[in-house]
PDB file of C-alpha atoms in Angstrom:
ATOM      1  CA  MET L 974       0.000   0.000   0.000  1.00 46.00           C
ATOM      2  CA  ARG L 975       2.807   2.411   0.897  1.00 45.00           C
ATOM      3  CA  PHE L 976       4.555   1.572  -2.387  1.00 42.00           C
ATOM      4  CA  LEU L 977       1.349   2.220  -4.331  1.00 42.00           C
ATOM      5  CA  ARG L 978       0.925   5.679  -2.738  1.00 45.00           C
ATOM      6  CA  PHE L 979       4.554   6.488  -3.540  1.00 39.00           C
ATOM      7  CA  PHE L 980       4.118   5.305  -7.139  1.00 42.00           C
ATOM      8  CA  LEU L 981       0.957   7.389  -7.633  1.00 41.00           C
ATOM      9  CA  THR L 982       2.605  10.492  -6.145  1.00 40.00           C
ATOM     10  CA  PHE L 983       5.587  10.017  -8.456  1.00 40.00           C
ATOM     11  CA  CYS L 984       3.355   9.683 -11.531  1.00 43.00           C
ATOM     12  CA  ILE L 985       1.341  12.790 -10.645  1.00 38.00           C
ATOM     13  CA  GLY L 986       4.539  14.761 -10.085  1.00 42.00           C
ATOM     14  CA  LEU L 987       5.976  13.598 -13.386  1.00 39.00           C
ATOM     15  CA  LEU L 988       2.794  14.523 -15.247  1.00 40.00           C
ATOM     16  CA  THR L 989       2.764  17.993 -13.640  1.00 37.00           C
ATOM     17  CA  PHE L 990       6.390  18.553 -14.641  1.00 38.00           C
ATOM     18  CA  GLN L 991       5.707  17.435 -18.236  1.00 45.00           C
ATOM     19  CA  GLN L 992       2.708  19.757 -18.505  1.00 44.00           C
ATOM     20  CA  ALA L 993       4.727  22.683 -17.129  1.00 39.00           C
ATOM     21  CA  ASP L 994       7.618  21.846 -19.424  1.00 42.00           C
ATOM     22  CA  ALA L 995       5.294  21.869 -22.430  1.00 43.00           C
ATOM     23  CA  GLN L 996       3.950  25.277 -21.391  1.00 42.00           C
ATOM     24  CA  TRP L 997       7.478  26.671 -20.988  1.00 37.00           C
ATOM     25  CA  ARG L 998       8.434  25.353 -24.413  1.00 44.00           C
ATOM     26  CA  ARG L 999       5.326  26.805 -26.103  1.00 45.00           C
ATOM     27  CA  ALA L1000       6.062  30.172 -24.466  1.00 42.00           C
ATOM     28  CA  GLY L1001       9.707  29.969 -25.443  1.00 44.00           C
ATOM     29  CA  THR L1002      10.716  30.575 -21.811  1.00 38.00           C
ATOM     30  CA  PRO L1003      13.696  28.754 -20.313  1.00 43.00           C
ATOM     31  CA  ARG L1004      12.897  26.825 -17.140  1.00 39.00           C
ATOM     32  CA  ARG L1005      15.758  28.456 -15.275  1.00 43.00           C
ATOM     33  CA  GLN L1006      15.707  32.126 -16.030  1.00 48.00           C
ATOM     34  CA  VAL L1007      18.288  34.249 -14.218  1.00 52.00           C
ATOM     35  CA  ILE L1008      17.392  37.936 -14.206  1.00 71.00           C
ATOM     36  CA  GLN L1009      20.416  40.116 -14.920  1.00 91.00           C
ATOM     37  CA  LYS L1010      20.532  43.304 -12.883  1.00 97.00           C
ATOM     38  CA  GLN L1011      22.491  46.368 -13.903  1.00 97.00           C
ATOM     39  CA  MET L1012      24.985  46.900 -11.070  1.00 98.00           C
ATOM     40  CA  ASN L1013      27.980  49.207 -11.102  1.00 98.00           C
ATOM     41  CA  LEU L1014      30.973  49.048  -8.770  1.00 98.00           C
ATOM     42  CA  GLN L1015      33.088  51.966  -7.580  1.00 98.00           C
ATOM     43  CA  LEU L1016      36.632  50.670  -8.089  1.00 98.00           C
ATOM     44  CA  TYR L1017      37.738  52.467  -4.927  1.00 98.00           C
ATOM     45  CA  SER L1018      36.170  49.463  -3.199  1.00 98.00           C
ATOM     46  CA  ILE L1019      39.059  47.284  -4.379  1.00 98.00           C
ATOM     47  CA  ARG L1020      41.810  49.897  -4.260  1.00 97.00           C
ATOM     48  CA  ASP L1021      44.169  47.440  -2.565  1.00 96.00           C
ATOM     49  CA  ILE L1022      44.381  45.423  -5.787  1.00 97.00           C
ATOM     50  CA  LEU L1023      43.336  48.016  -8.377  1.00 97.00           C
ATOM     51  CA  GLY L1024      44.184  51.436  -7.016  1.00 96.00           C
ATOM     52  CA  ASN L1025      46.938  52.872  -9.200  1.00 97.00           C
ATOM     53  CA  ALA L1026      48.685  52.474 -12.538  1.00 97.00           C
ATOM     54  CA  GLU L1027      50.993  49.714 -11.290  1.00 98.00           C
ATOM     55  CA  THR L1028      48.321  47.495  -9.745  1.00 98.00           C
ATOM     56  CA  TYR L1029      45.976  48.190 -12.659  1.00 98.00           C
ATOM     57  CA  ALA L1030      48.542  46.973 -15.191  1.00 98.00           C
ATOM     58  CA  LYS L1031      49.149  43.850 -13.128  1.00 98.00           C
ATOM     59  CA  ASN L1032      45.621  42.910 -12.107  1.00 98.00           C
ATOM     60  CA  HIS L1033      42.926  44.497 -14.261  1.00 98.00           C
ATOM     61  CA  VAL L1034      42.371  41.595 -16.675  1.00 98.00           C
ATOM     62  CA  ASP L1035      41.681  39.074 -13.920  1.00 98.00           C
ATOM     63  CA  VAL L1036      39.833  41.540 -11.696  1.00 98.00           C
ATOM     64  CA  PHE L1037      37.494  42.784 -14.430  1.00 98.00           C
ATOM     65  CA  LYS L1038      36.750  39.190 -15.446  1.00 98.00           C
ATOM     66  CA  ARG L1039      35.860  38.275 -11.862  1.00 98.00           C
ATOM     67  CA  LEU L1040      33.659  41.361 -11.411  1.00 98.00           C
ATOM     68  CA  HIS L1041      31.721  40.414 -14.529  1.00 98.00           C
ATOM     69  CA  GLU L1042      31.293  36.867 -13.228  1.00 98.00           C
ATOM     70  CA  MET L1043      29.940  38.264  -9.945  1.00 98.00           C
ATOM     71  CA  GLY L1044      27.202  40.029 -11.915  1.00 98.00           C
ATOM     72  CA  TYR L1045      28.541  43.565 -12.143  1.00 98.00           C
ATOM     73  CA  THR L1046      27.734  45.231 -15.452  1.00 98.00           C
ATOM     74  CA  GLY L1047      29.666  48.482 -15.064  1.00 98.00           C
ATOM     75  CA  VAL L1048      32.429  50.218 -13.138  1.00 98.00           C
ATOM     76  CA  GLU L1049      33.101  53.707 -11.827  1.00 98.00           C
ATOM     77  CA  ALA L1050      36.757  54.741 -11.983  1.00 98.00           C
ATOM     78  CA  ALA L1051      38.574  56.282  -9.019  1.00 97.00           C
ATOM     79  CA  ASN L1052      41.968  57.101 -10.500  1.00 96.00           C
ATOM     80  CA  TYR L1053      41.881  59.869 -13.107  1.00 97.00           C
ATOM     81  CA  GLY L1054      44.772  62.217 -13.747  1.00 95.00           C
ATOM     82  CA  ASP L1055      46.437  64.053 -16.644  1.00 94.00           C
ATOM     83  CA  GLY L1056      43.985  62.702 -19.175  1.00 97.00           C
ATOM     84  CA  LYS L1057      44.439  59.051 -18.166  1.00 98.00           C
ATOM     85  CA  PHE L1058      42.635  56.431 -16.096  1.00 98.00           C
ATOM     86  CA  TYR L1059      44.876  54.198 -13.996  1.00 98.00           C
ATOM     87  CA  GLY L1060      47.802  55.230 -16.137  1.00 98.00           C
ATOM     88  CA  VAL L1061      46.294  54.238 -19.486  1.00 98.00           C
ATOM     89  CA  SER L1062      44.615  56.285 -22.193  1.00 98.00           C
ATOM     90  CA  PRO L1063      40.832  56.747 -22.096  1.00 98.00           C
ATOM     91  CA  GLU L1064      40.525  54.632 -25.222  1.00 98.00           C
ATOM     92  CA  GLN L1065      42.539  51.807 -23.665  1.00 98.00           C
ATOM     93  CA  TYR L1066      40.588  51.950 -20.424  1.00 98.00           C
ATOM     94  CA  LYS L1067      37.351  51.645 -22.396  1.00 98.00           C
ATOM     95  CA  LYS L1068      38.715  48.631 -24.287  1.00 98.00           C
ATOM     96  CA  ASP L1069      39.869  46.986 -21.061  1.00 98.00           C
ATOM     97  CA  CYS L1070      36.423  47.349 -19.493  1.00 98.00           C
ATOM     98  CA  GLU L1071      34.455  46.279 -22.527  1.00 98.00           C
ATOM     99  CA  ALA L1072      36.707  43.253 -23.126  1.00 98.00           C
ATOM    100  CA  ALA L1073      35.438  41.921 -19.796  1.00 98.00           C
ATOM    101  CA  GLY L1074      31.806  42.834 -20.508  1.00 98.00           C
ATOM    102  CA  LEU L1075      31.833  45.897 -18.248  1.00 98.00           C
ATOM    103  CA  ASN L1076      30.517  49.366 -19.035  1.00 98.00           C
ATOM    104  CA  PRO L1077      32.922  52.199 -18.053  1.00 98.00           C
ATOM    105  CA  ILE L1078      29.918  54.178 -16.907  1.00 98.00           C
ATOM    106  CA  SER L1079      31.483  56.932 -14.810  1.00 98.00           C
ATOM    107  CA  SER L1080      34.445  58.333 -12.933  1.00 98.00           C
ATOM    108  CA  HIS L1081      35.223  60.329  -9.832  1.00 98.00           C
ATOM    109  CA  ALA L1082      37.426  63.251 -10.816  1.00 97.00           C
ATOM    110  CA  THR L1083      37.645  66.878  -9.819  1.00 96.00           C
ATOM    111  CA  ARG L1084      39.523  70.161  -9.870  1.00 97.00           C
ATOM    112  CA  ASN L1085      38.044  72.527  -7.307  1.00 96.00           C
ATOM    113  CA  LEU L1086      38.782  76.224  -6.879  1.00 97.00           C
ATOM    114  CA  ASN L1087      41.779  77.289  -4.841  1.00 96.00           C
ATOM    115  CA  ALA L1088      41.666  80.207  -2.388  1.00 96.00           C
ATOM    116  CA  ASP L1089      42.734  82.816  -4.959  1.00 96.00           C
ATOM    117  CA  GLU L1090      40.211  81.596  -7.541  1.00 96.00           C
ATOM    118  CA  LEU L1091      37.488  81.559  -4.918  1.00 96.00           C
ATOM    119  CA  ALA L1092      38.279  85.136  -3.881  1.00 96.00           C
ATOM    120  CA  SER L1093      38.575  86.462  -7.446  1.00 96.00           C
ATOM    121  CA  HIS L1094      35.678  84.488  -8.958  1.00 96.00           C
ATOM    122  CA  ASN L1095      38.105  83.597 -11.775  1.00 96.00           C
ATOM    123  CA  PHE L1096      37.608  80.088 -13.170  1.00 96.00           C
ATOM    124  CA  THR L1097      39.951  80.333 -16.179  1.00 96.00           C
ATOM    125  CA  GLU L1098      42.651  77.874 -15.073  1.00 96.00           C
ATOM    126  CA  ALA L1099      40.251  75.499 -13.386  1.00 97.00           C
ATOM    127  CA  LEU L1100      38.137  75.264 -16.519  1.00 98.00           C
ATOM    128  CA  LYS L1101      41.203  74.362 -18.589  1.00 97.00           C
ATOM    129  CA  TRP L1102      41.596  71.308 -16.355  1.00 97.00           C
ATOM    130  CA  TRP L1103      37.940  70.476 -16.812  1.00 98.00           C
ATOM    131  CA  GLU L1104      38.107  70.755 -20.594  1.00 98.00           C
ATOM    132  CA  GLN L1105      40.807  68.056 -20.673  1.00 98.00           C
ATOM    133  CA  ALA L1106      38.866  65.914 -18.215  1.00 98.00           C
ATOM    134  CA  ILE L1107      35.668  66.201 -20.234  1.00 98.00           C
ATOM    135  CA  LYS L1108      37.466  65.087 -23.407  1.00 98.00           C
ATOM    136  CA  ALA L1109      39.052  62.144 -21.583  1.00 98.00           C
ATOM    137  CA  HIS L1110      35.775  60.976 -20.049  1.00 98.00           C
ATOM    138  CA  LYS L1111      34.040  61.275 -23.391  1.00 98.00           C
ATOM    139  CA  ALA L1112      36.781  59.242 -25.087  1.00 98.00           C
ATOM    140  CA  ALA L1113      36.462  56.591 -22.370  1.00 98.00           C
ATOM    141  CA  GLY L1114      32.814  56.103 -23.313  1.00 98.00           C
ATOM    142  CA  MET L1115      31.464  57.348 -20.009  1.00 98.00           C
ATOM    143  CA  LYS L1116      28.005  58.687 -19.307  1.00 98.00           C
ATOM    144  CA  TYR L1117      28.802  60.521 -16.076  1.00 98.00           C
ATOM    145  CA  ILE L1118      31.644  62.517 -14.566  1.00 98.00           C
ATOM    146  CA  VAL L1119      31.318  63.026 -10.810  1.00 98.00           C
ATOM    147  CA  SER L1120      33.100  65.468  -8.523  1.00 98.00           C
ATOM    148  CA  PRO L1121      33.731  63.525  -5.297  1.00 96.00           C
ATOM    149  CA  TRP L1122      34.528  66.335  -2.876  1.00 95.00           C
ATOM    150  CA  CYS L1123      34.286  70.031  -2.095  1.00 96.00           C
ATOM    151  CA  GLU L1124      35.100  71.808   1.132  1.00 95.00           C
ATOM    152  CA  VAL L1125      32.230  73.555   2.873  1.00 97.00           C
ATOM    153  CA  PRO L1126      32.678  77.318   2.281  1.00 97.00           C
ATOM    154  CA  LYS L1127      33.033  79.726   5.178  1.00 96.00           C
ATOM    155  CA  THR L1128      30.571  82.248   3.726  1.00 97.00           C
ATOM    156  CA  LEU L1129      27.582  82.179   1.404  1.00 97.00           C
ATOM    157  CA  LYS L1130      29.431  84.602  -0.859  1.00 97.00           C
ATOM    158  CA  ASP L1131      32.088  81.923  -1.421  1.00 97.00           C
ATOM    159  CA  GLY L1132      29.307  79.375  -1.638  1.00 98.00           C
ATOM    160  CA  GLN L1133      27.716  81.282  -4.502  1.00 98.00           C
ATOM    161  CA  THR L1134      31.063  81.348  -6.305  1.00 98.00           C
ATOM    162  CA  ILE L1135      31.263  77.559  -5.993  1.00 98.00           C
ATOM    163  CA  CYS L1136      27.720  77.255  -7.344  1.00 98.00           C
ATOM    164  CA  ASP L1137      28.551  79.520 -10.282  1.00 98.00           C
ATOM    165  CA  PHE L1138      31.626  77.404 -10.986  1.00 98.00           C
ATOM    166  CA  TYR L1139      29.698  74.121 -10.874  1.00 98.00           C
ATOM    167  CA  ASN L1140      27.023  75.580 -13.123  1.00 98.00           C
ATOM    168  CA  GLU L1141      29.703  76.359 -15.698  1.00 98.00           C
ATOM    169  CA  VAL L1142      31.380  72.961 -15.391  1.00 98.00           C
ATOM    170  CA  GLY L1143      28.014  71.252 -15.737  1.00 98.00           C
ATOM    171  CA  ARG L1144      27.097  73.331 -18.774  1.00 98.00           C
ATOM    172  CA  ARG L1145      30.319  72.319 -20.532  1.00 98.00           C
ATOM    173  CA  CYS L1146      29.799  68.668 -19.641  1.00 98.00           C
ATOM    174  CA  ARG L1147      26.248  68.806 -20.941  1.00 97.00           C
ATOM    175  CA  GLU L1148      27.347  70.361 -24.219  1.00 97.00           C
ATOM    176  CA  ALA L1149      29.843  67.509 -24.613  1.00 97.00           C
ATOM    177  CA  GLY L1150      27.138  64.904 -24.010  1.00 97.00           C
ATOM    178  CA  LEU L1151      28.119  64.063 -20.429  1.00 98.00           C
ATOM    179  CA  LEU L1152      26.173  64.380 -17.192  1.00 98.00           C
ATOM    180  CA  PHE L1153      27.986  66.173 -14.364  1.00 98.00           C
ATOM    181  CA  GLY L1154      27.330  65.185 -10.772  1.00 98.00           C
ATOM    182  CA  TYR L1155      28.460  65.832  -7.235  1.00 98.00           C
ATOM    183  CA  HIS L1156      29.021  63.016  -4.748  1.00 98.00           C
ATOM    184  CA  SER L1157      27.752  63.999  -1.324  1.00 97.00           C
ATOM    185  CA  HIS L1158      29.170  62.746   1.979  1.00 97.00           C
ATOM    186  CA  SER L1159      28.048  63.979   5.401  1.00 96.00           C
ATOM    187  CA  HIS L1160      29.796  67.348   5.674  1.00 96.00           C
ATOM    188  CA  GLU L1161      27.505  68.952   3.081  1.00 97.00           C
ATOM    189  CA  PHE L1162      24.731  68.906   5.672  1.00 97.00           C
ATOM    190  CA  GLN L1163      26.602  71.485   7.772  1.00 97.00           C
ATOM    191  CA  LYS L1164      25.255  75.030   7.947  1.00 98.00           C
ATOM    192  CA  VAL L1165      26.867  78.111   6.409  1.00 98.00           C
ATOM    193  CA  GLU L1166      25.573  81.347   7.885  1.00 98.00           C
ATOM    194  CA  GLY L1167      22.530  79.478   9.122  1.00 97.00           C
ATOM    195  CA  VAL L1168      21.791  77.759   5.791  1.00 98.00           C
ATOM    196  CA  VAL L1169      22.316  74.024   5.196  1.00 98.00           C
ATOM    197  CA  TRP L1170      25.040  73.910   2.570  1.00 98.00           C
ATOM    198  CA  ILE L1171      23.567  71.062   0.529  1.00 97.00           C
ATOM    199  CA  ASP L1172      20.242  72.893   0.359  1.00 97.00           C
ATOM    200  CA  TYR L1173      21.958  76.069  -0.796  1.00 98.00           C
ATOM    201  CA  MET L1174      23.686  74.148  -3.581  1.00 98.00           C
ATOM    202  CA  MET L1175      20.447  72.457  -4.587  1.00 97.00           C
ATOM    203  CA  GLN L1176      18.766  75.835  -4.884  1.00 97.00           C
ATOM    204  CA  HIS L1177      21.590  77.661  -6.692  1.00 98.00           C
ATOM    205  CA  ILE L1178      22.857  75.045  -9.149  1.00 98.00           C
ATOM    206  CA  ASP L1179      20.593  74.337 -12.113  1.00 98.00           C
ATOM    207  CA  ALA L1180      19.242  70.791 -12.212  1.00 97.00           C
ATOM    208  CA  GLU L1181      20.212  70.505 -15.866  1.00 97.00           C
ATOM    209  CA  ASN L1182      23.827  71.337 -14.991  1.00 98.00           C
ATOM    210  CA  MET L1183      24.417  69.047 -12.029  1.00 98.00           C
ATOM    211  CA  PHE L1184      22.807  65.961 -10.514  1.00 98.00           C
ATOM    212  CA  TRP L1185      23.471  64.531  -7.063  1.00 97.00           C
ATOM    213  CA  GLN L1186      25.163  61.230  -6.456  1.00 98.00           C
ATOM    214  CA  MET L1187      23.994  60.781  -2.898  1.00 98.00           C
ATOM    215  CA  ASP L1188      26.024  58.382  -0.803  1.00 98.00           C
ATOM    216  CA  VAL L1189      23.179  56.872   1.212  1.00 98.00           C
ATOM    217  CA  TYR L1190      25.458  55.653   4.003  1.00 97.00           C
ATOM    218  CA  TRP L1191      27.024  59.075   4.585  1.00 97.00           C
ATOM    219  CA  ALA L1192      23.632  60.750   4.489  1.00 97.00           C
ATOM    220  CA  ILE L1193      22.502  58.500   7.324  1.00 97.00           C
ATOM    221  CA  MET L1194      25.755  59.151   9.188  1.00 96.00           C
ATOM    222  CA  ALA L1195      24.779  62.832   9.014  1.00 96.00           C
ATOM    223  CA  GLN L1196      21.439  61.816  10.573  1.00 96.00           C
ATOM    224  CA  GLN L1197      19.567  62.577   7.373  1.00 96.00           C
ATOM    225  CA  GLY L1198      17.034  60.348   5.630  1.00 95.00           C
ATOM    226  CA  PRO L1199      17.800  59.706   1.952  1.00 97.00           C
ATOM    227  CA  VAL L1200      14.092  59.364   1.096  1.00 98.00           C
ATOM    228  CA  HIS L1201      13.388  62.665   2.857  1.00 97.00           C
ATOM    229  CA  TYR L1202      15.784  64.348   0.438  1.00 98.00           C
ATOM    230  CA  PHE L1203      14.272  62.502  -2.525  1.00 98.00           C
ATOM    231  CA  LYS L1204      10.934  64.036  -1.570  1.00 98.00           C
ATOM    232  CA  LYS L1205      12.486  67.452  -0.988  1.00 98.00           C
ATOM    233  CA  TYR L1206      14.303  67.509  -4.350  1.00 98.00           C
ATOM    234  CA  PRO L1207      12.579  64.946  -6.590  1.00 98.00           C
ATOM    235  CA  GLY L1208      14.394  63.932  -9.735  1.00 98.00           C
ATOM    236  CA  ARG L1209      17.762  65.406  -8.697  1.00 98.00           C
ATOM    237  CA  PHE L1210      19.503  62.113  -7.837  1.00 98.00           C
ATOM    238  CA  LYS L1211      20.351  60.430 -11.159  1.00 98.00           C
ATOM    239  CA  MET L1212      22.925  58.233  -9.423  1.00 98.00           C
ATOM    240  CA  LEU L1213      23.226  56.858  -5.913  1.00 98.00           C
ATOM    241  CA  HIS L1214      26.143  55.342  -4.054  1.00 98.00           C
ATOM    242  CA  ILE L1215      24.814  52.217  -2.388  1.00 98.00           C
ATOM    243  CA  LYS L1216      26.872  51.566   0.725  1.00 98.00           C
ATOM    244  CA  ASP L1217      26.679  49.975   4.157  1.00 97.00           C
ATOM    245  CA  ILE L1218      29.085  49.891   7.082  1.00 96.00           C
ATOM    246  CA  TYR L1219      30.757  46.907   5.387  1.00 96.00           C
ATOM    247  CA  GLU L1220      28.953  44.486   3.040  1.00 97.00           C
ATOM    248  CA  LEU L1221      25.497  45.540   1.879  1.00 97.00           C
ATOM    249  CA  GLY L1222      22.617  44.459   4.085  1.00 95.00           C
ATOM    250  CA  GLU L1223      24.814  43.124   6.881  1.00 93.00           C
ATOM    251  CA  SER L1224      24.367  45.891   9.441  1.00 94.00           C
ATOM    252  CA  GLY L1225      20.669  46.705   9.201  1.00 93.00           C
ATOM    253  CA  PHE L1226      21.820  50.304   9.474  1.00 93.00           C
ATOM    254  CA  VAL L1227      20.661  51.403   6.001  1.00 96.00           C
ATOM    255  CA  GLY L1228      17.053  51.008   4.816  1.00 96.00           C
ATOM    256  CA  PHE L1229      17.831  49.825   1.298  1.00 98.00           C
ATOM    257  CA  ASP L1230      14.252  48.685   0.665  1.00 98.00           C
ATOM    258  CA  ALA L1231      12.856  52.200   1.158  1.00 98.00           C
ATOM    259  CA  ILE L1232      15.682  53.716  -0.879  1.00 98.00           C
ATOM    260  CA  PHE L1233      15.152  51.451  -3.881  1.00 98.00           C
ATOM    261  CA  ARG L1234      11.365  51.647  -3.691  1.00 98.00           C
ATOM    262  CA  ASN L1235      11.660  55.435  -4.003  1.00 98.00           C
ATOM    263  CA  ALA L1236      14.132  55.286  -6.886  1.00 98.00           C
ATOM    264  CA  ASP L1237      11.683  56.871  -9.342  1.00 98.00           C
ATOM    265  CA  LEU L1238      11.032  59.743  -6.951  1.00 98.00           C
ATOM    266  CA  ALA L1239      14.780  60.245  -6.641  1.00 98.00           C
ATOM    267  CA  GLY L1240      15.183  60.229 -10.414  1.00 98.00           C
ATOM    268  CA  MET L1241      17.736  57.417 -10.159  1.00 98.00           C
ATOM    269  CA  GLN L1242      18.941  55.982 -13.452  1.00 98.00           C
ATOM    270  CA  ASP L1243      22.011  54.134 -12.174  1.00 98.00           C
ATOM    271  CA  TYR L1244      23.504  53.136  -8.859  1.00 98.00           C
ATOM    272  CA  VAL L1245      27.053  52.348  -7.795  1.00 98.00           C
ATOM    273  CA  VAL L1246      28.094  49.910  -5.081  1.00 98.00           C
ATOM    274  CA  GLU L1247      30.925  51.088  -2.857  1.00 98.00           C
ATOM    275  CA  MET L1248      32.739  49.485   0.066  1.00 96.00           C
ATOM    276  CA  GLU L1249      35.125  51.642   2.041  1.00 90.00           C
ATOM    277  CA  GLY L1250      36.457  48.653   3.955  1.00 89.00           C
ATOM    278  CA  ASN L1251      35.523  45.483   5.805  1.00 87.00           C
ATOM    279  CA  ASP L1252      35.948  43.999   9.251  1.00 89.00           C
ATOM    280  CA  GLY L1253      39.184  42.252   8.315  1.00 89.00           C
ATOM    281  CA  THR L1254      37.742  38.752   8.062  1.00 93.00           C
ATOM    282  CA  ILE L1255      37.441  38.813   4.269  1.00 95.00           C
ATOM    283  CA  ASP L1256      39.315  40.422   1.373  1.00 96.00           C
ATOM    284  CA  SER L1257      37.939  43.226  -0.790  1.00 97.00           C
ATOM    285  CA  MET L1258      36.932  40.987  -3.691  1.00 98.00           C
ATOM    286  CA  GLU L1259      34.914  38.728  -1.412  1.00 98.00           C
ATOM    287  CA  GLY L1260      33.295  41.817   0.031  1.00 97.00           C
ATOM    288  CA  VAL L1261      32.123  43.161  -3.313  1.00 98.00           C
ATOM    289  CA  ARG L1262      30.982  39.657  -4.297  1.00 98.00           C
ATOM    290  CA  ARG L1263      28.739  39.546  -1.222  1.00 97.00           C
ATOM    291  CA  CYS L1264      27.380  42.983  -2.102  1.00 98.00           C
ATOM    292  CA  ALA L1265      26.478  41.741  -5.578  1.00 98.00           C
ATOM    293  CA  GLU L1266      24.780  38.646  -4.154  1.00 98.00           C
ATOM    294  CA  TYR L1267      22.740  40.794  -1.792  1.00 98.00           C
ATOM    295  CA  LEU L1268      21.450  43.035  -4.579  1.00 98.00           C
ATOM    296  CA  LYS L1269      20.698  40.098  -6.865  1.00 98.00           C
ATOM    297  CA  SER L1270      18.666  38.416  -4.133  1.00 97.00           C
ATOM    298  CA  GLN L1271      16.517  41.402  -3.189  1.00 98.00           C
ATOM    299  CA  PRO L1272      13.121  41.641  -4.928  1.00 97.00           C
ATOM    300  CA  PHE L1273      12.950  45.403  -4.327  1.00 98.00           C
ATOM    301  CA  VAL L1274      15.977  45.938  -6.631  1.00 98.00           C
ATOM    302  CA  ARG L1275      14.806  46.162 -10.239  1.00 98.00           C
ATOM    303  CA  PRO L1276      16.844  44.784 -13.155  1.00 98.00           C
ATOM    304  CA  SER L1277      17.333  48.292 -14.537  1.00 98.00           C
ATOM    305  CA  TYR L1278      16.518  51.906 -13.750  1.00 97.00           C
ATOM    306  CA  ALA L1279      17.523  53.321 -17.132  1.00 93.00           C
ATOM    307  CA  LYS L1280      15.157  55.853 -18.614  1.00 85.00           C
TER     308      LYS L1280
END
């Protein structure tokens, strides 16, 4: 009797599988369908093995191959200087990325105003630097160029000069077919003459000239809610830096579900994973692999946010 029940259960299960298989075949759908998600990695995350020209030359082929295998689809550079990325030409950097199936989507690079330029409101020399950088980023096939840092000004007069400067940089990037952004940390939430500096920038830099690459971890470290700022300035955050204390989702410190569910409100088109370090129990490549696995496993992360 027990054997008969087992046999009948087996037959029913086999019939169900065959019916489902026939439906999958008629629909042309593979039984095991892995959804590819567009995920970019900030290469600063693995700076110990890919942080300068020497380590890039030695390791980039293997590292890029492994990143692609982890599921990353693009990378954000963190070593630009004198028209080169990691010591190679923009064209070569693009080839290196694309050979591994990675999109060289963006780069962190900047030339801010020095004290004399800030006082004189003269951007001439700074803009020469930016013209070369814009050409290099365009040649590297990038979509974005992101300024990763700016000191908080001491006065709103200096703050307005910085805003005027960023408006001009952004205009030149836009005319070249690039999107210019600013990567925020926590210090931008400080006040200048009673005004929150990030709010002043938001209100005095044209949206068409500069987007915001909010680092969600640093916003929370400044005791600010990322979604609150999405609501305050909807559409201004074309990119986000997705970061946790160490590997994504491990701390419970960052509400990634709310952040990703409000991606349309933010205006997000791409996001970049970044790890600033780990607890010492794993290496950097294992860390970024775990970050990729976390994002791939989360139903609130869509396959793409491209518009």
